[in-house]
XYZ file of C-alpha atoms in Angstrom:
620
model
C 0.000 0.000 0.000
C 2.910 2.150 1.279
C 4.527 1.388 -2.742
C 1.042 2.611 -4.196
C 0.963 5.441 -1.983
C 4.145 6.720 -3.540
C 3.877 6.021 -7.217
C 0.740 8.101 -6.830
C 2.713 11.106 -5.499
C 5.306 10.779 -7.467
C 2.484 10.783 -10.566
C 1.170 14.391 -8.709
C 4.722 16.229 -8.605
C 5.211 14.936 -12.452
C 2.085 16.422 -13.467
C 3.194 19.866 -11.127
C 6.562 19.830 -12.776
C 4.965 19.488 -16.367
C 2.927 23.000 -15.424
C 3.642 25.909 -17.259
C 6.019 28.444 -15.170
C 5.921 31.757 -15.445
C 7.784 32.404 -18.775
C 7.975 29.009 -19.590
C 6.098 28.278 -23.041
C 3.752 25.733 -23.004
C 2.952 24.226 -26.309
C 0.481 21.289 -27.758
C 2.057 17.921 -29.001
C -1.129 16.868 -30.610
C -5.275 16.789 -31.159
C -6.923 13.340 -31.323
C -8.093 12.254 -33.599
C -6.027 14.047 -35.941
C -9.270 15.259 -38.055
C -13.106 14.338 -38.529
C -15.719 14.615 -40.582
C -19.512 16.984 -40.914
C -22.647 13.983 -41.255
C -22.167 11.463 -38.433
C -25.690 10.405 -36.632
C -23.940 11.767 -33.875
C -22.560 15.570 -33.966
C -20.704 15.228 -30.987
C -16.447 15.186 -31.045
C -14.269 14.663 -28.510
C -10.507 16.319 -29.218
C -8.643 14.898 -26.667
C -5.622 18.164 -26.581
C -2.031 16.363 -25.280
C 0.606 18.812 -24.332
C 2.739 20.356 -21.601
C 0.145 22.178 -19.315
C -2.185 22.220 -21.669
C -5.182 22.290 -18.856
C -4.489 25.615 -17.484
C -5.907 26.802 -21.018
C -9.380 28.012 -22.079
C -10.114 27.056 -26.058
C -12.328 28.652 -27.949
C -13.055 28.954 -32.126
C -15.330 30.357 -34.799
C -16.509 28.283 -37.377
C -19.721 28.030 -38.760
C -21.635 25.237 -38.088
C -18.922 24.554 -34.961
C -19.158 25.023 -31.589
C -17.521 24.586 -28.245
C -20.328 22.443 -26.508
C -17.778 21.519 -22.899
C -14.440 21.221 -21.821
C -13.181 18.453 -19.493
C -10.152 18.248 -17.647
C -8.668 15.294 -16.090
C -5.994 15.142 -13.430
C -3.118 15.534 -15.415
C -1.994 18.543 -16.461
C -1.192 18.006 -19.696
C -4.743 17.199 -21.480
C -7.837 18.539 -22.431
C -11.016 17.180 -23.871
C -12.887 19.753 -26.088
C -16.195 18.424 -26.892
C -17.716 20.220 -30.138
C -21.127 19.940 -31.795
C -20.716 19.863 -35.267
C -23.573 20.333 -37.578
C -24.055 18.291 -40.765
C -24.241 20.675 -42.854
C -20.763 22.209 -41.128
C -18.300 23.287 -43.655
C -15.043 21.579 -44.380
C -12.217 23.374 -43.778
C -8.987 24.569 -41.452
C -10.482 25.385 -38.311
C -8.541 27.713 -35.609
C -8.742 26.694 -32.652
C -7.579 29.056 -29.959
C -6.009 28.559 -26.225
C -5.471 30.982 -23.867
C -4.329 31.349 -20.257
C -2.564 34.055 -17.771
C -0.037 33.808 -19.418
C -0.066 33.024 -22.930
C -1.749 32.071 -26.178
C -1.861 29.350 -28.426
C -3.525 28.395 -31.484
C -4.038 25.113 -33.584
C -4.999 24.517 -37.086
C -7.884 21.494 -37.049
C -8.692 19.837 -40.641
C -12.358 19.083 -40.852
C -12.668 16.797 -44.245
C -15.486 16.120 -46.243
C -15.677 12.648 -45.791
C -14.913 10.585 -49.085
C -17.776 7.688 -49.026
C -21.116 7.011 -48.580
C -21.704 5.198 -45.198
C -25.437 3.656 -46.071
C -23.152 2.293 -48.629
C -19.955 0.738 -46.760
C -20.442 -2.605 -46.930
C -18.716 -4.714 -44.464
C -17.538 -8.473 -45.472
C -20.231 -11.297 -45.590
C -20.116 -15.290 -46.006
C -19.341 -14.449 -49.971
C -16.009 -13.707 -48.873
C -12.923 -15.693 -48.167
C -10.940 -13.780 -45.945
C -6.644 -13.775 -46.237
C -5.138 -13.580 -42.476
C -1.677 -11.966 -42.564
C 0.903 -11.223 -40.069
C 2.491 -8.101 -42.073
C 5.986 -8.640 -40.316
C 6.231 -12.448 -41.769
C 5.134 -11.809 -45.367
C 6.938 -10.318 -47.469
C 9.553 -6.832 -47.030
C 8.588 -4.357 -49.869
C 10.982 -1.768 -48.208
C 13.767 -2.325 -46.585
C 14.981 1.224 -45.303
C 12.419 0.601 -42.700
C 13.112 -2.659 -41.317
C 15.075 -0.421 -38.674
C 14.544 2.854 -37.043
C 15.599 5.288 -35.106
C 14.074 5.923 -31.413
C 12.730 2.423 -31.772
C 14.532 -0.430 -29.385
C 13.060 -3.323 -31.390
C 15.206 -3.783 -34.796
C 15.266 -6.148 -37.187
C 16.688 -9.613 -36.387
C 15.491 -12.047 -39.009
C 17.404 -15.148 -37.301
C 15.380 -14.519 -34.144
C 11.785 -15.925 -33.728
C 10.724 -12.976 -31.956
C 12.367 -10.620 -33.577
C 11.220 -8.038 -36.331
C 11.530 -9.535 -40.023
C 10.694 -6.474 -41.458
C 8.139 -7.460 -43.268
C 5.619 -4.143 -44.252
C 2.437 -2.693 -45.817
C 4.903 -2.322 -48.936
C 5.528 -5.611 -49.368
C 1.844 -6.582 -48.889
C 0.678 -4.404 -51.677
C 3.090 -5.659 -53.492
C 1.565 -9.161 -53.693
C -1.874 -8.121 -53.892
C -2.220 -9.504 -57.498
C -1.340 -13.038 -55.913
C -4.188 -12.533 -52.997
C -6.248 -11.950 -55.922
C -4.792 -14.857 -57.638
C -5.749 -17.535 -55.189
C -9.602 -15.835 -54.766
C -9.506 -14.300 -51.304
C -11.610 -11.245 -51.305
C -10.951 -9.797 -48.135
C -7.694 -9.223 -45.836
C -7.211 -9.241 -42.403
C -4.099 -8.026 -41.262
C -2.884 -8.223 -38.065
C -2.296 -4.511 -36.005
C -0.197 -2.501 -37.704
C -0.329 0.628 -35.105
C 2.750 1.592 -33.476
C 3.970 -1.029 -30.845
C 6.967 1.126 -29.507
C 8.004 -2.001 -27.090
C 11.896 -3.402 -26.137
C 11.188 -6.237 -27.872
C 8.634 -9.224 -29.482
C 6.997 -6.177 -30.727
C 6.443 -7.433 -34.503
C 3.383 -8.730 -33.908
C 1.434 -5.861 -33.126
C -0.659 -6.272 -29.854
C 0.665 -3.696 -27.921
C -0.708 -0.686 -29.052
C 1.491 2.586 -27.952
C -0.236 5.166 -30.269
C -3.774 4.522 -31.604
C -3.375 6.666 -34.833
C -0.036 6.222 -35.900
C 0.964 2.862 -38.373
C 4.176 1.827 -36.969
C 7.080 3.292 -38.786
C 8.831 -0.349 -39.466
C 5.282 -1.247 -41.351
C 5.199 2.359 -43.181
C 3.111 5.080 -42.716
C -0.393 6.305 -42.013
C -0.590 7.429 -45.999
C 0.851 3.875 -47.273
C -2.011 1.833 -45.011
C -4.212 3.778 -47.043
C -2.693 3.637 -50.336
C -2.822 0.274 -49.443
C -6.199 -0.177 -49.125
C -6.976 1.896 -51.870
C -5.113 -0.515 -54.231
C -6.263 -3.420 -52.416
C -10.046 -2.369 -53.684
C -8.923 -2.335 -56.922
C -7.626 -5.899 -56.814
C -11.301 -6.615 -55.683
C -10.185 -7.176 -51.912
C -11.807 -5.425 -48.823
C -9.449 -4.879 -45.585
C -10.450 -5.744 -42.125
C -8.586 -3.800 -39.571
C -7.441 -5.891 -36.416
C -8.146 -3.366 -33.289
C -7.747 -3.470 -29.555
C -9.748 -1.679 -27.268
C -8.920 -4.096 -24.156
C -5.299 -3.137 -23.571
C -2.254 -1.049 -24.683
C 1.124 -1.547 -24.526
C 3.601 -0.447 -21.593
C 5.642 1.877 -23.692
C 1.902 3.886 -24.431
C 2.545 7.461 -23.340
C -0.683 7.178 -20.972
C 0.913 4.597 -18.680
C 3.504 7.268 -17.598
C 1.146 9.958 -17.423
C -2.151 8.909 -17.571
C -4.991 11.873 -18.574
C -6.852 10.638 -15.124
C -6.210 8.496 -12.450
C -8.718 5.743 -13.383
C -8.269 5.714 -17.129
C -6.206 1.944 -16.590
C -6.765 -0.672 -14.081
C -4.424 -1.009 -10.854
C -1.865 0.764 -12.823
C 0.832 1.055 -9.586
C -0.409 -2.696 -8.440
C -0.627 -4.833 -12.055
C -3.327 -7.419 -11.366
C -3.480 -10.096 -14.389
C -6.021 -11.239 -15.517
C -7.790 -14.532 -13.944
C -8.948 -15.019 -17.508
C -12.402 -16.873 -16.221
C -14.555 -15.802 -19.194
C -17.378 -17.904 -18.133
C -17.606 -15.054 -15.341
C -20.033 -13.255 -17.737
C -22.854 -16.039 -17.888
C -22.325 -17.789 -15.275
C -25.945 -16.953 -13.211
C -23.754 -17.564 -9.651
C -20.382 -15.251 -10.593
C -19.185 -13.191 -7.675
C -19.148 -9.536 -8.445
C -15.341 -10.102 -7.419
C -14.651 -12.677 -10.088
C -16.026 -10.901 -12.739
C -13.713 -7.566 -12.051
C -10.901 -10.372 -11.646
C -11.942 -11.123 -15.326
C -12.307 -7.911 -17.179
C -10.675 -5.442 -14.873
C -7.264 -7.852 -15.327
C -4.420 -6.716 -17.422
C -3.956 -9.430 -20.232
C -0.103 -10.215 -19.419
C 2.156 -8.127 -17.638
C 3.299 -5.640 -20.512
C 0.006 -4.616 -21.450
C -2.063 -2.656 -19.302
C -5.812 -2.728 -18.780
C -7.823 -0.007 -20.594
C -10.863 1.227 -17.878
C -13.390 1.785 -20.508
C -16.032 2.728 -17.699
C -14.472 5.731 -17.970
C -16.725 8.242 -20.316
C -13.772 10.112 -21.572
C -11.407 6.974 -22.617
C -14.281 5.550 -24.106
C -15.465 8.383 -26.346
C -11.866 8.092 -27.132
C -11.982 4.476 -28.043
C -15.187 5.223 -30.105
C -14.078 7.939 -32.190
C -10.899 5.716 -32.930
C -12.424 2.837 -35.192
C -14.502 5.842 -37.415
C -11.758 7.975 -37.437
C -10.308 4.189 -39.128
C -13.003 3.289 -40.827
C -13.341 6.760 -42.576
C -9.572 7.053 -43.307
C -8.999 3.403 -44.816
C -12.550 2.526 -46.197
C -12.857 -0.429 -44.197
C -14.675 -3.353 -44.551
C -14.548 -5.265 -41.058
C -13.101 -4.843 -38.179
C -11.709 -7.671 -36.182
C -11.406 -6.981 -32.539
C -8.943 -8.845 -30.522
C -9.614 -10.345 -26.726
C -13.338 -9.130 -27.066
C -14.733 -10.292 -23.976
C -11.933 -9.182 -21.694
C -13.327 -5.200 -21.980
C -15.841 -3.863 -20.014
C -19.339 -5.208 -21.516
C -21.744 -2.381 -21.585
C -18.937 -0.350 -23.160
C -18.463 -2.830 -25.820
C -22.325 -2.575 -26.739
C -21.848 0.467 -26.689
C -18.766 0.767 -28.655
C -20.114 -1.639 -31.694
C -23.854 0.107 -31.398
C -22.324 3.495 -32.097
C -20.413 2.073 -35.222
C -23.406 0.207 -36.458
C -25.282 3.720 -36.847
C -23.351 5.196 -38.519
C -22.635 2.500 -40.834
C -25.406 -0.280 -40.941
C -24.133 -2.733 -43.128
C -20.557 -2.782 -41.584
C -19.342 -6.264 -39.892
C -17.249 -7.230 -36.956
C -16.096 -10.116 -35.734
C -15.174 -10.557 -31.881
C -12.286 -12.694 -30.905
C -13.694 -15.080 -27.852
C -11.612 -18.038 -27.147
C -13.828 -20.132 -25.734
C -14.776 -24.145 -26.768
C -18.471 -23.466 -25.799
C -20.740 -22.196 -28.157
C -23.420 -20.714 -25.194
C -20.564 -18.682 -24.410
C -19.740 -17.287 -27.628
C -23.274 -16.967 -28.684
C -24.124 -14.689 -25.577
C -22.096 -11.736 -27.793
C -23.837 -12.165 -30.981
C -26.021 -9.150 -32.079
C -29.794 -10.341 -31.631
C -29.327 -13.026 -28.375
C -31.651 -12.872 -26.091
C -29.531 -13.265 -23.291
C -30.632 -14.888 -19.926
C -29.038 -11.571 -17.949
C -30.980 -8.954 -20.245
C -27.672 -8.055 -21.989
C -27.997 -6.707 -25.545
C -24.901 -7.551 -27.645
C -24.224 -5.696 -30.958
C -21.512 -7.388 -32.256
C -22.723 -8.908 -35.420
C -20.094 -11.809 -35.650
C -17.131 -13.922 -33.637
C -14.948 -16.399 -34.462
C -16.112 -20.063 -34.434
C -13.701 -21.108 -31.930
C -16.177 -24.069 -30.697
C -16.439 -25.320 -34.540
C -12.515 -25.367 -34.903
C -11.667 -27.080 -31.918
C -14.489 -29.691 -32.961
C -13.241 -29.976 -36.335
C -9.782 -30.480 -35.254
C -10.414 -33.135 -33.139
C -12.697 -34.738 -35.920
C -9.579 -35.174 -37.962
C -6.906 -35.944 -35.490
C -8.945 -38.827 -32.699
C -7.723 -42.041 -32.627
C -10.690 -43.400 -30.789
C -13.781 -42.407 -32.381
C -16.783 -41.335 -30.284
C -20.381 -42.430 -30.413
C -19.400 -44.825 -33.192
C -17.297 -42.153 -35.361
C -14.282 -39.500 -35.342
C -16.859 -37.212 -36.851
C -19.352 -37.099 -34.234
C -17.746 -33.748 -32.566
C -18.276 -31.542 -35.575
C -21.646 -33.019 -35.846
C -22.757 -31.891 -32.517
C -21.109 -28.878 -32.691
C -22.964 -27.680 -35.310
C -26.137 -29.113 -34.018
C -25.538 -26.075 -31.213
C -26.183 -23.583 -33.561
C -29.893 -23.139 -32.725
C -27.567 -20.773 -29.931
C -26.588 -18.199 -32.152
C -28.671 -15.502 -33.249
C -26.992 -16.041 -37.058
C -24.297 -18.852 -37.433
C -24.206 -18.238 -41.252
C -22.188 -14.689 -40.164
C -19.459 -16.706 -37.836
C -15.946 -16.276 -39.155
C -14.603 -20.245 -39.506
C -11.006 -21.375 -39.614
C -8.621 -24.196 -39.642
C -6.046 -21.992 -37.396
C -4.488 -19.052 -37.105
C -2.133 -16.503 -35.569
C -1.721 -17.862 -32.244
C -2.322 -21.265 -32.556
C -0.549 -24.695 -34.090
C -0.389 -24.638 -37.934
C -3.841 -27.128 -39.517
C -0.688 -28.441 -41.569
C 1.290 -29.541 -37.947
C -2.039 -30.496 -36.800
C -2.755 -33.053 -39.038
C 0.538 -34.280 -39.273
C 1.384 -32.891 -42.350
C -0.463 -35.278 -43.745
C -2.077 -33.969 -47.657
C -5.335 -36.086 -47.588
C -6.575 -34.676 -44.319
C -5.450 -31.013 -45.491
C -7.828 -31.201 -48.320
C -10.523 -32.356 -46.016
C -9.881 -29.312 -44.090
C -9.533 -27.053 -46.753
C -13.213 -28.526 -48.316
C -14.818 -28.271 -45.101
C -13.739 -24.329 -44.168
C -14.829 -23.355 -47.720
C -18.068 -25.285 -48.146
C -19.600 -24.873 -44.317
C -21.493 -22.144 -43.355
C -19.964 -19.366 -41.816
C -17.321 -16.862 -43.482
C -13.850 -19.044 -44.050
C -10.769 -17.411 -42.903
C -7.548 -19.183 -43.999
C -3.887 -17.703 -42.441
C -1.284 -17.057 -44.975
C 1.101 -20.012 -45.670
C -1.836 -22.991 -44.986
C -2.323 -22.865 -48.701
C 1.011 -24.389 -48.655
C 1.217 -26.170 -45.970
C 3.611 -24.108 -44.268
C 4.561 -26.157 -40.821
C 6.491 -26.108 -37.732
C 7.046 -29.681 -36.282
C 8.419 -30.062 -32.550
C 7.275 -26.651 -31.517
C 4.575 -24.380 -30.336
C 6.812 -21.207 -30.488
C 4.377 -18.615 -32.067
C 7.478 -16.878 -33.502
C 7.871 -19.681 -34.982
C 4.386 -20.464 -35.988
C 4.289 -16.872 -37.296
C 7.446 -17.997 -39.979
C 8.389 -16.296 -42.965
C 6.558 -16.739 -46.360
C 8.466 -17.526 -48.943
C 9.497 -15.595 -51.615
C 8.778 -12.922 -49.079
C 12.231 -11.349 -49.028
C 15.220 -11.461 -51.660
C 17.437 -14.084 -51.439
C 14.832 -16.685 -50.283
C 15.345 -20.054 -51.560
C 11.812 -20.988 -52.510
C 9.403 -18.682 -53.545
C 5.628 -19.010 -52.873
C 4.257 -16.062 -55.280
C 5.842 -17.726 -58.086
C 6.009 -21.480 -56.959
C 9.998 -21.507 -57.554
C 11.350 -24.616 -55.244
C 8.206 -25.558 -53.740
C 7.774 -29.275 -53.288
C 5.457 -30.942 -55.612
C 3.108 -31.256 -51.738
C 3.423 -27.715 -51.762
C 2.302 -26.879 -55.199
C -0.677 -29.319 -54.862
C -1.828 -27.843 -51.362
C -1.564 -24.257 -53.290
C -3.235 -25.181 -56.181
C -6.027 -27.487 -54.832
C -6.942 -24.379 -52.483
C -6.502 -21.822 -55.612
C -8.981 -23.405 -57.468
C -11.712 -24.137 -54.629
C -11.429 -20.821 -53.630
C -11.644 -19.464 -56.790
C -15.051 -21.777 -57.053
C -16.392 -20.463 -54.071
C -16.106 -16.801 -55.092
C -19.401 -17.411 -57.226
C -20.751 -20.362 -55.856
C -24.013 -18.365 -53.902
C -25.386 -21.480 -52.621
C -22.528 -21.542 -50.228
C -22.928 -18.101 -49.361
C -26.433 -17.898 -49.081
C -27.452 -21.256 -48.907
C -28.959 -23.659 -46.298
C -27.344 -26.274 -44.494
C -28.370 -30.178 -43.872
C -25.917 -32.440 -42.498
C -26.196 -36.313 -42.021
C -25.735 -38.445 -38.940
C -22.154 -39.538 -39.608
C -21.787 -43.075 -40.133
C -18.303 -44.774 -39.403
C -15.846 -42.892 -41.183
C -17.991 -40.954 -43.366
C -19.807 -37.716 -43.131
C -21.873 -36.400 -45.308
C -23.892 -32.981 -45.628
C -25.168 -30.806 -48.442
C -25.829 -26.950 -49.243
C -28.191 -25.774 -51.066
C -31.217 -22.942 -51.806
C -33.653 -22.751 -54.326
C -31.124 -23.046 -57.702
C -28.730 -25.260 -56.739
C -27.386 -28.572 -54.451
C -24.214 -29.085 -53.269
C -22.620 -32.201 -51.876
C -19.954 -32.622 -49.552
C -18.613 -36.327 -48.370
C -15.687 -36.859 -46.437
C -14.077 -40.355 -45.740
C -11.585 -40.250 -42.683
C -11.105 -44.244 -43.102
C -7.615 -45.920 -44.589
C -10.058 -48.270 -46.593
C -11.871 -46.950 -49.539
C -15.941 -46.881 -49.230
C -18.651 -47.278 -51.631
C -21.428 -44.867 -50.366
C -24.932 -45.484 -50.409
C -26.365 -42.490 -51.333
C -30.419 -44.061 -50.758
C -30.639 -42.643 -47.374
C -29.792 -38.957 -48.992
C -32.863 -38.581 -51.117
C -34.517 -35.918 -49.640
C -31.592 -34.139 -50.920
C -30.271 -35.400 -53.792
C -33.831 -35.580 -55.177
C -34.192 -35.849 -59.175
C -30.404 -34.582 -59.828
C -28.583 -37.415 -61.495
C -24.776 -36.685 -61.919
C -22.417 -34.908 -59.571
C -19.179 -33.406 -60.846
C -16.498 -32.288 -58.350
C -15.569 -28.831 -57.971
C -11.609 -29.248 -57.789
C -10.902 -31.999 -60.344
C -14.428 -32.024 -62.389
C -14.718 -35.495 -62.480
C -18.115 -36.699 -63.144
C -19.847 -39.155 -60.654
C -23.664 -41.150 -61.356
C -26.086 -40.549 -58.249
C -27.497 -43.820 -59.192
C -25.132 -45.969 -57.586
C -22.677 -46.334 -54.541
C -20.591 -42.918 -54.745
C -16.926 -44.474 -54.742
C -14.943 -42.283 -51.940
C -10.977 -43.029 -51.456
C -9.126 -43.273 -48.634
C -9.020 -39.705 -46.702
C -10.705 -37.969 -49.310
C -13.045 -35.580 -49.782
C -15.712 -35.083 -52.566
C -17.290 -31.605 -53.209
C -20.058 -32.026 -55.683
C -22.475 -29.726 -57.738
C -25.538 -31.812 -58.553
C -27.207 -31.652 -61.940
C -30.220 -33.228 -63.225
């Protein structure tokens, strides 16, 4: 207590010594965000003002259409929150803002833009995409005056796991035409916001300036040159935010605009990480602040979004985003570890002012009545209203995973757990608007899950792209890329070929892939490519089968069109009876497989090989 006692005084005579003194000149380091837009549902904006003794001043302006509607101060002296009411029909322009005090005057030039799209119009991705997960550090260095850089401890060290590779938005938008190439329509990359950390910062996590790209990535401009170019390639960009936590090297951690804007800040508390605290009916008041109120690991501090200003702050961040970039999703990271009622409140707000926008939640959880208590239209047992639209299927993954790697089957086959799973989707509000995946960045490789075995890859592979749900596949699966004998996520997270100059193999091209890489690449290039137009797995309903044995067997379809999907996880080859499948097959006759388009009779046994999959479109 004594220790706590002290950092807090020593926080009070930092703020003191930061004060203006009489003919010292006080000055103003920056306005957050860094300009807005006239024509959001909601006219209010928050400038949070960051400089040396920047409290002890009065602002003012005059603008038409603009207006001064409060000022806030917090308990350091070196911010200020201007609130202004800005009309719609405001004009944009430079606006002068003026602070005075005693002593001085100060004045700064705000840029209100007229904003360049249409939100009713901003469509945000949707189960016709195929989204492309990248880790920008690990795929490819366009630029390579910026692997290092100045003022920033963490440099580039290719040789070490954890170390920056220097991989950038240049080098990403330089291999857009291969995205393209393989049929993803959307990107998700992970953060790209400065992570000004001593080290394992390449991976982005550790936010230490919410509207600045990190220089070893690029710059604010290239992100959105980069999306600009990415839209021309056809491909949307989901942004990869963090509201939960920031890093330790974030400016507010030393001097923090007010005393409760993070959680036991002198005292670091981690988080229990007991998720379940937010259903469970019984949870302690206790256990659920031991949940969200937690920081996530010891170099990232809790955010207390309770706090009105922080989270007007945290609001105004994703438009400012989704404005600047054109965005089509946003993917937020560790969603249930924030405080709940501000994350309603956070994806609400974005939701009016752009309806058709998506975002997916990232909750970690095997049990589907967990996840589905945050998906937008629950009726949840504690009243709560959720308005995130969409989450990651982790319950479907882990199912699916163990589907293909049991060695004792369950209930009379291996496939029983992805069965059931998706039986549990009468929990979610929509299932057909969960992101699904075979990994990703912070888990084992589906290649070194399987065993690098090929057969069960292209079960995978069939069964991400034909279920419902919006398929998200992490850069290197399509070849296979593995890490045997470790879980190191430095390791996980491993270069992509081709990626940098002097690599030996290169995946853009397929120069000195194996002949199992080029197979995995292609086979996934051309189903993905299928997908693209194939609406009745977008749109279409689902029916699966009571698995029998080794085989599984379900079908897609709407109105139009029947697709048929049979896996085989048996070493023996089967000749499937397709009578008990009427009601689906119906009058169609043939079925011709979407990968090789081989040509198979409905009116017999459907031959299925060892550890194969079939996709089939069915024709009369």
């Amino acid at each position: 207590m004594l220790c706590k006692t002290l950092r807090r005084a020593a926080r009070s005579l930092l703020a003191a010594l930061l004060v203006p003194w009489p003919g010292h000149t006080a000055g103003i380091d920056r306005v957050d965000p860094p300009s807005w837009g006239p024509g959001f549902a909601d006219t209010e904006l928050q400038l949070m003002v960051s400089g040396e003794g920047i409290a002890n001043f009065e602002p003012s302006l005059d603008h038409p259409g603009i207006s001064i509607d409060r000022v806030v101060r917090g308990d350091s002296a070196n911010y200020l929150f201007i609130y202004l009411d800005i009309d719609p029909d405001a004009r944009p322009g430079t606006i002068e803002i003026g602070f005075t005090s005693e002593a001085e005057s100060l004045t700064w030039d705000y840029v209100l833009e007229a904003r360049p799209r249409d939100p009713q119009a901003m469509a945000g991705f949707s189960a016709a995409d195929t989204i492309y997960l990248i880790t920008p550090d690990r795929f490819a260095n366009g630029d390579p005056s910026n692997d290092s850089v100045a003022g920033y401890a963490d440099s580039f060290a290719r040789d070490e796991p954890y170390g920056r590779h220097g991989g950038d938005l240049a080098g990403v938008r330089a291999h857009l035409d291969y995205v393209e190439s393989m049929g993803f329509t959307q990107v998700w990359l992970n953060p790209v916001l400065e992570n000004a950390m001593p080290e394992a910062s390449y991976h982005g996590y550790a936010t230490t300036d919410f509207y600045m790209v990190d220089p070893r990535f690029g710059s604010n401009e290239e992100y959105r040159e980069l999306a600009d170019a990415a839209r021309t390639h056809g491909l949307g960009l989901i942004m990869d935010m963090i509201v939960n936590h920031i890093g330790s090297g974030h400016p507010w951690v030393r001097d923090p605009p007010t005393d409760d804007w993070l959680h036991s800040p002198d005292d670091i508390r981690i988080t229990s990480h007991a998720r379940t605290t937010h259903q469970d009916p019984y949870a302690s008041e206790y256990d659920r602040r031991a949940f969200s109120d937690g920081w996530f690991v010891d170099t990232m501090p809790d955010l207390n979004q309770r706090n009105p200003l922080l989270a007007d702050y945290l609001v105004q961040n994703a438009l400012w985003w989704i404005e600047y970039l054109g965005l089509s999703g946003i993917r937020q990271d560790t969603w249930p570890y924030a405080d709940k009622n501000f994350l309603a409140h956070w994806a609400r707000r974005i939701r009016a002012e752009y309806p058709e926008f998506n975002i997916v939640g990232e909750e970690w959880s095997p049990n589907p009545a967990v996840v589905s208590y945050w998906q937008l239209g629950k009726v949840a047992h504690d009243g709560y209203e959720s308005w995130l639209p969409s989450l990651m299927d982790f319950p479907l993954q882990i199912a699916f995973a163990e589907s293909l790697t049991m060695d004792e089957p369950r209930w009379g086959s291996a496939w029983t757990p992805t069965y059931e799973m998706l039986g549990n989707d009468y929990l979610y509000p929509d299932p057909f608007n969960l992101v699904i995946f075979a990994d990703n960045h912070d888990m084992s490789r589906i290649a070194t899950q399987l065993g690098d075995d090929p057969r069960r890859f292209r079960m995978a592979m069939a069964f991400y792209l034909t279920m419902r749900g919006i398929p998200q596949i992490y850069y290197g699966t399509e070849i296979m890329m593995s890490h045997p004998g470790t879980d190191s996520h430095g390791i996980i997270r491993s270069d992509f070929p081709g990626g940098w100059k002097g690599d030996s193999s290169n995946a853009f091209t397929g120069s000195e892939l194996t002949e199992a890489q080029l197979a995995a690449q292609d086979y996934l290039k051309r189903l993905i490519n299928w997908r693209k137009s194939a609406k009745v797995v977008h749109d279409g309903r689902l029916m699966q089968f009571t698995p029998s044995g080794n085989v599984y067997v379900y079908f897609r379809y709407d109105d139009d069109d029947t697709l048929m999907v049979a896996f085989n996880r048996g070493g023996d080859a089967v000749a499937l009876d397709l009578e008990r499948f009427a009601e689906r097959i119906g009058d169609h006759r043939t079925g011709t497989d979407v990968t090789s388009r081989k040509r198979f009779a409905l009116d017999r046994p459907l031959p299925l090989e060892p550890e194969s999959v079939l996709v089939l479109e069915l024709s009369k």
